[in-house]
Structure formats: structure tokens, C-alpha cells
Coordinates of C-alpha atoms and ligand atoms in Angstrom, one line a residue:
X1 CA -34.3 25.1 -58.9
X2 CA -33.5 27.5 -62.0
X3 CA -31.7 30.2 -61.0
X4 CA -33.5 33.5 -60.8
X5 CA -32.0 37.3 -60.3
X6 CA -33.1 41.0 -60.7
X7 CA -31.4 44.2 -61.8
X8 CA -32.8 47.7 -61.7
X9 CA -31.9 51.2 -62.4
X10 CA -32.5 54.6 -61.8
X11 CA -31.1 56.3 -64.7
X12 CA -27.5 57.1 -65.9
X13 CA -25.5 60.7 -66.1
X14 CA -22.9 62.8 -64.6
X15 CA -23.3 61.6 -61.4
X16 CA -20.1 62.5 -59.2
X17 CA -19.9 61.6 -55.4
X18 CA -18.1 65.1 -55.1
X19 CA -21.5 66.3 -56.2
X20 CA -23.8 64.1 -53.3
X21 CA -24.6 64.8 -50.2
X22 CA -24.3 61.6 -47.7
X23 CA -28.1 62.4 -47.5
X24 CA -29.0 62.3 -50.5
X25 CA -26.9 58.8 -51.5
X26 CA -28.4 57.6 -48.5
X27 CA -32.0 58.3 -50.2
X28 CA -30.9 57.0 -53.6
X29 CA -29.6 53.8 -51.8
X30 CA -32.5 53.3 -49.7
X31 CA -35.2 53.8 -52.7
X32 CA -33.0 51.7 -54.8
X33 CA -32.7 48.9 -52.3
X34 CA -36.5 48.9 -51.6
X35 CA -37.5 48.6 -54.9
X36 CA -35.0 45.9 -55.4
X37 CA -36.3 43.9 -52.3
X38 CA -39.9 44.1 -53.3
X39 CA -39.3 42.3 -57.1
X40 CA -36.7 40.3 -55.9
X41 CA -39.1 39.0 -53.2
X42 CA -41.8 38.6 -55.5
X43 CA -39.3 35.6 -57.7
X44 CA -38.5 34.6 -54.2
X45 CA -42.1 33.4 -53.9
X46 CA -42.6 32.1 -57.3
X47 CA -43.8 35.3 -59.0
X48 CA -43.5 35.8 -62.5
X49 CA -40.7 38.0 -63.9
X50 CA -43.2 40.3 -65.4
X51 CA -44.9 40.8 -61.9
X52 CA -41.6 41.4 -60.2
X53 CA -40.2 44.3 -63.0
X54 CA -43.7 45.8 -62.5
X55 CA -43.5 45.4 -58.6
X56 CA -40.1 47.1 -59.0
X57 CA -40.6 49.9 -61.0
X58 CA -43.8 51.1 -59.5
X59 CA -41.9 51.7 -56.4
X60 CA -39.7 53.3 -58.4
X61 CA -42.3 55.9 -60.2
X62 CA -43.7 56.6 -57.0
X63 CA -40.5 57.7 -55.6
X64 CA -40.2 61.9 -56.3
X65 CA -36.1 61.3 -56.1
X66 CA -36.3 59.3 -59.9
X67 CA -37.5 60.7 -63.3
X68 CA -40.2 58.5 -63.8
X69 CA -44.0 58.8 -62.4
X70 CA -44.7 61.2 -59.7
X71 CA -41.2 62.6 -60.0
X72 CA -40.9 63.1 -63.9
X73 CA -39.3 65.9 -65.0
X74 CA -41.1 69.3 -67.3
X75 CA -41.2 69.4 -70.9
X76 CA -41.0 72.6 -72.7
X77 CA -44.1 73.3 -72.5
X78 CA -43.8 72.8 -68.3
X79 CA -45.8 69.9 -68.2
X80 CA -45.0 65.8 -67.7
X81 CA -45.2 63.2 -70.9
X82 CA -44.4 60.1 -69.2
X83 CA -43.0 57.3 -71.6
X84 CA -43.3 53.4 -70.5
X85 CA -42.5 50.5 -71.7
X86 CA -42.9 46.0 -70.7
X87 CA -41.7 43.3 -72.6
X88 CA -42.7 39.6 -71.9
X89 CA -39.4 37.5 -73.0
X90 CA -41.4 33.9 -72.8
X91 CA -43.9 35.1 -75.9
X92 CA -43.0 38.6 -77.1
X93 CA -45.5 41.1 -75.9
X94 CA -45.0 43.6 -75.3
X95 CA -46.9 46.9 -74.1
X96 CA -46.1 50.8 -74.1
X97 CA -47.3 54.3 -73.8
X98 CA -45.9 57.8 -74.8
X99 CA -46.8 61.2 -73.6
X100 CA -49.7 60.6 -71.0
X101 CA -50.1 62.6 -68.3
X102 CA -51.5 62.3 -64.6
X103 CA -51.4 59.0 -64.8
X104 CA -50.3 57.7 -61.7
X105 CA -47.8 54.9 -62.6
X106 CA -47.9 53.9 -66.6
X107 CA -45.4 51.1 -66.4
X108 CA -49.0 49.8 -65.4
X109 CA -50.6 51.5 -68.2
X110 CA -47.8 49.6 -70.1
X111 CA -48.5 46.5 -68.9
X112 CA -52.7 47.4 -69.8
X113 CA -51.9 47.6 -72.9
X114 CA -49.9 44.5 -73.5
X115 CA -52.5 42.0 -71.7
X116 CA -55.9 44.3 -72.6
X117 CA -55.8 45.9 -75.7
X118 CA -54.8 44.6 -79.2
X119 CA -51.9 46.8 -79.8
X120 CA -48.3 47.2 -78.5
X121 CA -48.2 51.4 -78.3
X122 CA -50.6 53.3 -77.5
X123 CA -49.7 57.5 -77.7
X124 CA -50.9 60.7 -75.8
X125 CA -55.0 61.3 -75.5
X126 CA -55.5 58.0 -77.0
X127 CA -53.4 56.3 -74.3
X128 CA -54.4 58.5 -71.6
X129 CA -58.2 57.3 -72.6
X130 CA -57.5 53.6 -72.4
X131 CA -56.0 54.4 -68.6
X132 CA -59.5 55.9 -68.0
X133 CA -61.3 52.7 -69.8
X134 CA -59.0 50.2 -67.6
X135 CA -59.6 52.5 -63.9
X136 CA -56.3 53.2 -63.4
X137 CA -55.1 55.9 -61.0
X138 CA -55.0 59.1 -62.2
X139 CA -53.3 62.1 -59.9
X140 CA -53.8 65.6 -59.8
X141 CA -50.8 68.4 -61.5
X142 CA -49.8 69.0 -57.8
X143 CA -48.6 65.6 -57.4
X144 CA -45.9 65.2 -60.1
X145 CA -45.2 69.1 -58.9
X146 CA -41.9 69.3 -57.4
X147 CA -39.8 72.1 -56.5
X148 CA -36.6 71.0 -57.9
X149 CA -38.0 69.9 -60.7
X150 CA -39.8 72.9 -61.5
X151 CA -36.2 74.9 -60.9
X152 CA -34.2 72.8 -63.0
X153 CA -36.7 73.4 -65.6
X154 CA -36.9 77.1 -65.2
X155 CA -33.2 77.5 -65.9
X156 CA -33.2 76.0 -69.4
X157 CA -37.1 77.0 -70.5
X158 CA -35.9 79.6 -72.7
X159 CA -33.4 78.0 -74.4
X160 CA -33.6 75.3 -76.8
X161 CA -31.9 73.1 -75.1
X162 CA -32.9 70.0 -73.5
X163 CA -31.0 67.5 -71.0
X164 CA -30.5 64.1 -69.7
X165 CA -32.0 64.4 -66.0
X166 CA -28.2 63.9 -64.9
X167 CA -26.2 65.4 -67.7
X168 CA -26.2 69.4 -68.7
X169 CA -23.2 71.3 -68.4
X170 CA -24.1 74.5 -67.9
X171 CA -26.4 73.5 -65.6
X172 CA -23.9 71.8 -63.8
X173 CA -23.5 74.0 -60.9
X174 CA -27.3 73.8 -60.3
X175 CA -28.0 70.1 -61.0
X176 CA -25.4 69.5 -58.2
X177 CA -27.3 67.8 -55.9
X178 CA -30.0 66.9 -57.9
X179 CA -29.0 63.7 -59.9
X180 CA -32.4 62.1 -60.6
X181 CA -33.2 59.7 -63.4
X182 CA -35.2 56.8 -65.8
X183 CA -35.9 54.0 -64.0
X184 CA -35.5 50.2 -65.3
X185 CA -36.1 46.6 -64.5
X186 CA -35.3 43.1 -65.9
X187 CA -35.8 39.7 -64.3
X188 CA -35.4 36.1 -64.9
X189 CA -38.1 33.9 -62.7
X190 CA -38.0 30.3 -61.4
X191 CA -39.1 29.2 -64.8
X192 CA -36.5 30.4 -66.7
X193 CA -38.7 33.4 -68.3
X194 CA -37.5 37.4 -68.6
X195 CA -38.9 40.3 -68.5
X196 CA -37.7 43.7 -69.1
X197 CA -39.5 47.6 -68.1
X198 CA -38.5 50.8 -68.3
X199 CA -40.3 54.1 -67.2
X200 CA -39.1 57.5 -67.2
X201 CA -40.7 61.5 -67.4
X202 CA -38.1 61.9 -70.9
X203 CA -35.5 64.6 -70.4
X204 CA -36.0 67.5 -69.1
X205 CA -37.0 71.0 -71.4
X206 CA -37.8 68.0 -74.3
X207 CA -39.9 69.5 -77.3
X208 CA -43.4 69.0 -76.7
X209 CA -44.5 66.0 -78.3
X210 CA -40.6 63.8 -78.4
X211 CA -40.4 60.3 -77.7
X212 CA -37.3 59.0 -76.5
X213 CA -36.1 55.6 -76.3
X214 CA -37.4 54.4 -73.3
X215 CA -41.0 53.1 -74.5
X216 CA -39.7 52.1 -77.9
X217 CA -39.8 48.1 -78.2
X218 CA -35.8 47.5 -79.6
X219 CA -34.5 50.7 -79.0
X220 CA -35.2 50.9 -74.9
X221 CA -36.9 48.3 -73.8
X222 CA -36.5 44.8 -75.2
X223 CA -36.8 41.2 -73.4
X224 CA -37.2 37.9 -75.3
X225 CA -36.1 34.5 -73.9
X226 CA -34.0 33.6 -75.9
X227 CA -31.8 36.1 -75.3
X228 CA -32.1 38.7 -72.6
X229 CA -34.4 41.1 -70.8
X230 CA -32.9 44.6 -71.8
X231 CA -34.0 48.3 -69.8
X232 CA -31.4 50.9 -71.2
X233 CA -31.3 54.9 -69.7
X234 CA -29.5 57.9 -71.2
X235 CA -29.6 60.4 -73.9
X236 CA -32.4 58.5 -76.0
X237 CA -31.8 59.6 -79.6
X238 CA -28.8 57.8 -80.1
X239 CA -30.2 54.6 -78.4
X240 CA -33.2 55.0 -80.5
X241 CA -30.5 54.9 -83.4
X242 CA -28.6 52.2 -82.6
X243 CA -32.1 50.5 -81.7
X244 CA -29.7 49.5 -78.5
X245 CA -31.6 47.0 -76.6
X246 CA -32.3 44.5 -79.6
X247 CA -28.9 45.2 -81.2
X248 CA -27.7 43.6 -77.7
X249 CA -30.4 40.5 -78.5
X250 CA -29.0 40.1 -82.3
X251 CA -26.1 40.2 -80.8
X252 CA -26.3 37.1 -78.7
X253 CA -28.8 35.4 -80.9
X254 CA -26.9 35.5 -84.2
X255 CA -23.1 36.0 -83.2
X256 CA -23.7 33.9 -80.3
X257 CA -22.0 36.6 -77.8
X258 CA -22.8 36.8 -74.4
X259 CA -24.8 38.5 -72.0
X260 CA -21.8 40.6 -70.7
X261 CA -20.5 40.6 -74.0
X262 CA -23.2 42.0 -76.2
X263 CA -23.7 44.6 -73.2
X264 CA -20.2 45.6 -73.3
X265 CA -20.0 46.3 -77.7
X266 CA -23.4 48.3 -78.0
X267 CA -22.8 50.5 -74.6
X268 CA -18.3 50.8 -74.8
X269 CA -18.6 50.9 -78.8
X270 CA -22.1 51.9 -80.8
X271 CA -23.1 54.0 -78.7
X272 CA -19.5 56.1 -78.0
X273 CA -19.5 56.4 -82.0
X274 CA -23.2 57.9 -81.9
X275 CA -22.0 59.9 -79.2
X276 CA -24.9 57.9 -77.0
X277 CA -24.2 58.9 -73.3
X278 CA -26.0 56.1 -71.0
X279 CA -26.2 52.6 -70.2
X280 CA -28.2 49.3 -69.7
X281 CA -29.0 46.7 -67.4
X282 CA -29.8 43.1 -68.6
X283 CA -30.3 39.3 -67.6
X284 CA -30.6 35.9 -69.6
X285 CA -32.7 33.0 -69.6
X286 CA -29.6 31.4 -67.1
X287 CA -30.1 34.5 -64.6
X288 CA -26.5 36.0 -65.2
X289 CA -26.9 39.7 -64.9
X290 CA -25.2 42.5 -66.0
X291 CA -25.1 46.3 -65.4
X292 CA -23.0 48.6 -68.6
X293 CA -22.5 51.8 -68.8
X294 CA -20.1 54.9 -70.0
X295 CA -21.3 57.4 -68.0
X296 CA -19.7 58.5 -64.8
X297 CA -22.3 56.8 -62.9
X298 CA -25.7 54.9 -62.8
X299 CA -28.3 54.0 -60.4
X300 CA -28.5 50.7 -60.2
X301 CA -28.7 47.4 -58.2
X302 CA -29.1 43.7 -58.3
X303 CA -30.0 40.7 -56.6
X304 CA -30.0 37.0 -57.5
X305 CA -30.8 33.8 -56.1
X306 CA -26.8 32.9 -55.5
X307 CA -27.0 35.7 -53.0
X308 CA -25.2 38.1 -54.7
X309 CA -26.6 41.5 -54.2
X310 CA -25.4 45.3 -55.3
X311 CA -26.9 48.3 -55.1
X312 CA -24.2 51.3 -56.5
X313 CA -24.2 54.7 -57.9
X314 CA -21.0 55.5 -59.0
X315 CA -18.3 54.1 -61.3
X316 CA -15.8 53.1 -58.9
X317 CA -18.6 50.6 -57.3
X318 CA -18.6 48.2 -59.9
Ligands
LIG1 N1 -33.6 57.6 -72.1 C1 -34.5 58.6 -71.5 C2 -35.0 59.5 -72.7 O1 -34.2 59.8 -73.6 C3 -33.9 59.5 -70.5 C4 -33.1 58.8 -69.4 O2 -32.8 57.6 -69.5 O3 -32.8 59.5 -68.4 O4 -36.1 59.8 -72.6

């Protein structure tokens, strides 16, 4: 049997046990774990990569504790833009969506567009029509409402800055125990195919209107068999710059590095020179896995058919 595995994340930042509760670790773990089990179980059985990354993350989005779906953070303007992104490593497509709103999980949306529409990205009304079109699940404002959110938010409004969900340092103090993030899966099924996903409400007090990295194909989000299946989380303009998740493909493809080893150059050396605070998660056509990152901590976990299995937050846990 080829070997098949699964990583996920919940998005990367300044996240300090000092700064958890037990509680709250204890929530991260468990919503981490679950996820996790559902798309690993969906391999187990045969499932497709893509189906177990879209398994995966919709658990994910529906989870308030993550920055992606129901719990997405405010823009500027104190609304949600949710950004997703799928990539299908055994032929290349790929689906995404920037900016919609209500929309009750748009790594599905994503995943719309790669299999029912003739395009790869789809933006904002437009992409919030074709949910309509396709019967998707749209929720009311009062469900992607949450109070911490909505305080978070509230402190930085006026200003013009904006933050990674897990990273602000004035905001420090009150972030404390809220460390929420991006969420991310990549796969490799029985048949030796990949998949990667990524989902995520952007950061929070963005401009109205910004894209981060998340939904763009190369720069968040890549997957091709070849190579790897790449989800990446962080401060998305410098990802988007070093179009991160692809430089890790060209990487492997044309220099012939490794998983691990491509993983370890774009997150420990590009992205420190662009200043690019984050990290990635990625797997190959063989199922080896691998979780990167230079911030203090990200969400993360993985599972593969050798029984090996992880689910972490901090540094220290790798
Ligand atoms: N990369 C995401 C963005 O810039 C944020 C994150 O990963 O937390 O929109």
C-alpha cells in the first residue's frame, strides 16, 4: 500500500504557553485533533486527498477558536472577507475565492470553483454570486459575530494598523489569550496524489478590499504531484512576495531538494530577509510530511499511515 499522511494548521504567530490558559490549549488541541481525525480517516478509507483537505478544513472554518469561516476576524471596515484556496496536485487545478462574505465555509466555494466553473479565482460579488448559483450555505452577520473578535478589532479600528491574528505588539497584552489563526491542509492519498487548502478571515483591521496570500495559487496555496502539497500561514505580503509555496515546488523540482529541505530555505531564509513572519506545512507524492516555521509557535498537527501522529502548538513541541 502507498503510504499516505496528513498535516494541518491553524495559523502561525506569537503564540507563548505563558500566554494560554490550560483551557484554552485544551480547545486548540481538541479542535486541532478532530479535524485531523476526520481527513485522516477519510485516506484511511480510500478517500481522495482532495476530499480529506476539504473534510479537514471545514471542520476547521466552523470552529469560532480559528480565523477562518465562522470565526474570521473584522476588516477595517468591521466586516469578514474570507479568502480560500484548493489545489489538486495529480492535474493542477486549482480553485479560489477572495473577499466573500456570509458564506458559510468557502474552502467549498474553493473547491466550486475548481470542478464547476471555468476559472481558477473568482473575487468578491462575483464569487459570492457563484456560491448562490452552486446552493451553498450562506449564514447570517450574527454567525461570524464573535465577541473577541469584535474587541480585538475595536482596539486597532482607528489606527492604520493591521495584524496577523497572533502577532501585534501593542496589542499584546490584550491578544493574551486569544491566539487564533488561518487554517491549512495538505494530504497524500493511497494513490500517491496531493492536495493542498488553505482558508483564513485575512488579518485582522486589513484595508478593505486586501488579498493576502492565502487564496493566491503559488504564493499560499500550491500542491502538484510532482512535488508537494504546500498550505503556508503568516503575515501574507511577504509570502505573496516570495510567492512562498511554489518557490518550495521549484525548489524540489529544479534543484532537486527535499521536502524538508525546500521547507526549511524559503521559511529559515526568504522569508527572514523579507521580514515574512509565519510558516508552512507540506507533504510529497512519498507521504513524508513536514511542519516549518519561524514564529514562536504554530497550530498544527499530523498524522500518517506509519502511525506517527502530532498535534503541537508551541516551538518546543517539535
Ligand atoms: N496569511 C494570512 C493573510 O495574510 C494570515 C494568516 O495566515 O494568519 O491573510
Amino acid at each position: 500500500m502507498h503510504p499516505f499522511s496528513i498535516v494541518i494548521h491553524g495559523g502561525a504567530g506569537t503564540i507563548v504557553k505563558s500566554d494560554m490558559t490550560p483551557e484554552l490549549e485544551k480547545a486548540y488541541k481538541i479542535g486541532l485533533d478532530k479535524s485531523l481525525q476526520q481527513g485522516f480517516s477519510i485516506l484511511e478509507n480510500g478517500g481522495s486527498a482532495i476530499n480529506a483537505v476539504r473534510e479537514a478544513i471545514t471542520l476547521l472554518e466552523d470552529n469560532v477558536l480559528f480565523n477562518a469561516g465562522r470565526g474570521s476576524v473584522f476588516t477595517k471596515k468591521g466586516v469578514q472577507e474570507m479568502d480560500a484556496a484548493i489545489m489538486d496536485g495529480s492535474n493542477l487545478a486549482a480553485g479560489s475565492v477572495t473577499g466573500v462574505r456570509n458564506v458559510m465555509n468557502p474552502i467549498e466555494l474553493a473547491y466550486e470553483v475548481m470542478i464547476n466553473s471555468n476559472h481558477v479565482f473568482l473575487s468578491g460579488k462575483g464569487a459570492n454570486d457563484f456560491a448562490i448559483k452552486q446552493g451553498l450555505k450562506l449564514m447570517s452577520d450574527e454567525y461570524f459575530f464573535s465577541k473577541f473578535r469584535y474587541d480585538q478589532w475595536k482596539e486597532i479600528r482607528d489606527s492604520d494598523s493591521y495584524s496577523l491574528d497572533h502577532t501585534h505588539q501593542d496589542l499584546a497584552e490584550l491578544l493574551k489569550d486569544k491566539k487564533f489563526g488561518t487554517v491549512g491542509a495538505v494530504a497524500c492519498d493511497q494513490h500517491g496524489n496531493i492536495a493542498a487548502a488553505t482558508s483564513t478571515g485575512g488579518m485582522t483591521n486589513k484595508q478593505y478590499g486586501r488579498i493576502g496570500d492565502s487564496p493566491i495559487i503559488g504564493a499560499g496555496t500550491y500542491a502538484n504531484n510532482k512535488t508537494c502539497a504546500i498550505s503556508c500561514t503568516g503575515h501574507g505580503e511577504p509570502f505573496i512576495r516570495a510567492v512562498a509555496a511554489h518557490d518550495v515546488n521549484a525548489l524540489m523540482e529544479y534543484k532537486g531538494l527535499s521536502l524538508q529541505e525546500a521547507m526549511n530555505e524559503v521559511v529559515h531564509h526568504k522569508l527572514i530577509e523579507l521580514k515574512g513572519e509565519g510558516g508552512m506545512i507540506g507533504v510529497d507524492a512519498n507521504g513524508n510530511t513536514a511542519m516549518v516555521f519561524n514564529s514562536t509557535g504554530m497550530y498544527r498537527g499530523m498524522k500518517n499511515s506509519n502511525g506517527e501522529e502530532k498535534v503541537g502548538i508551541y516551538k518546543e513541541e517539535i
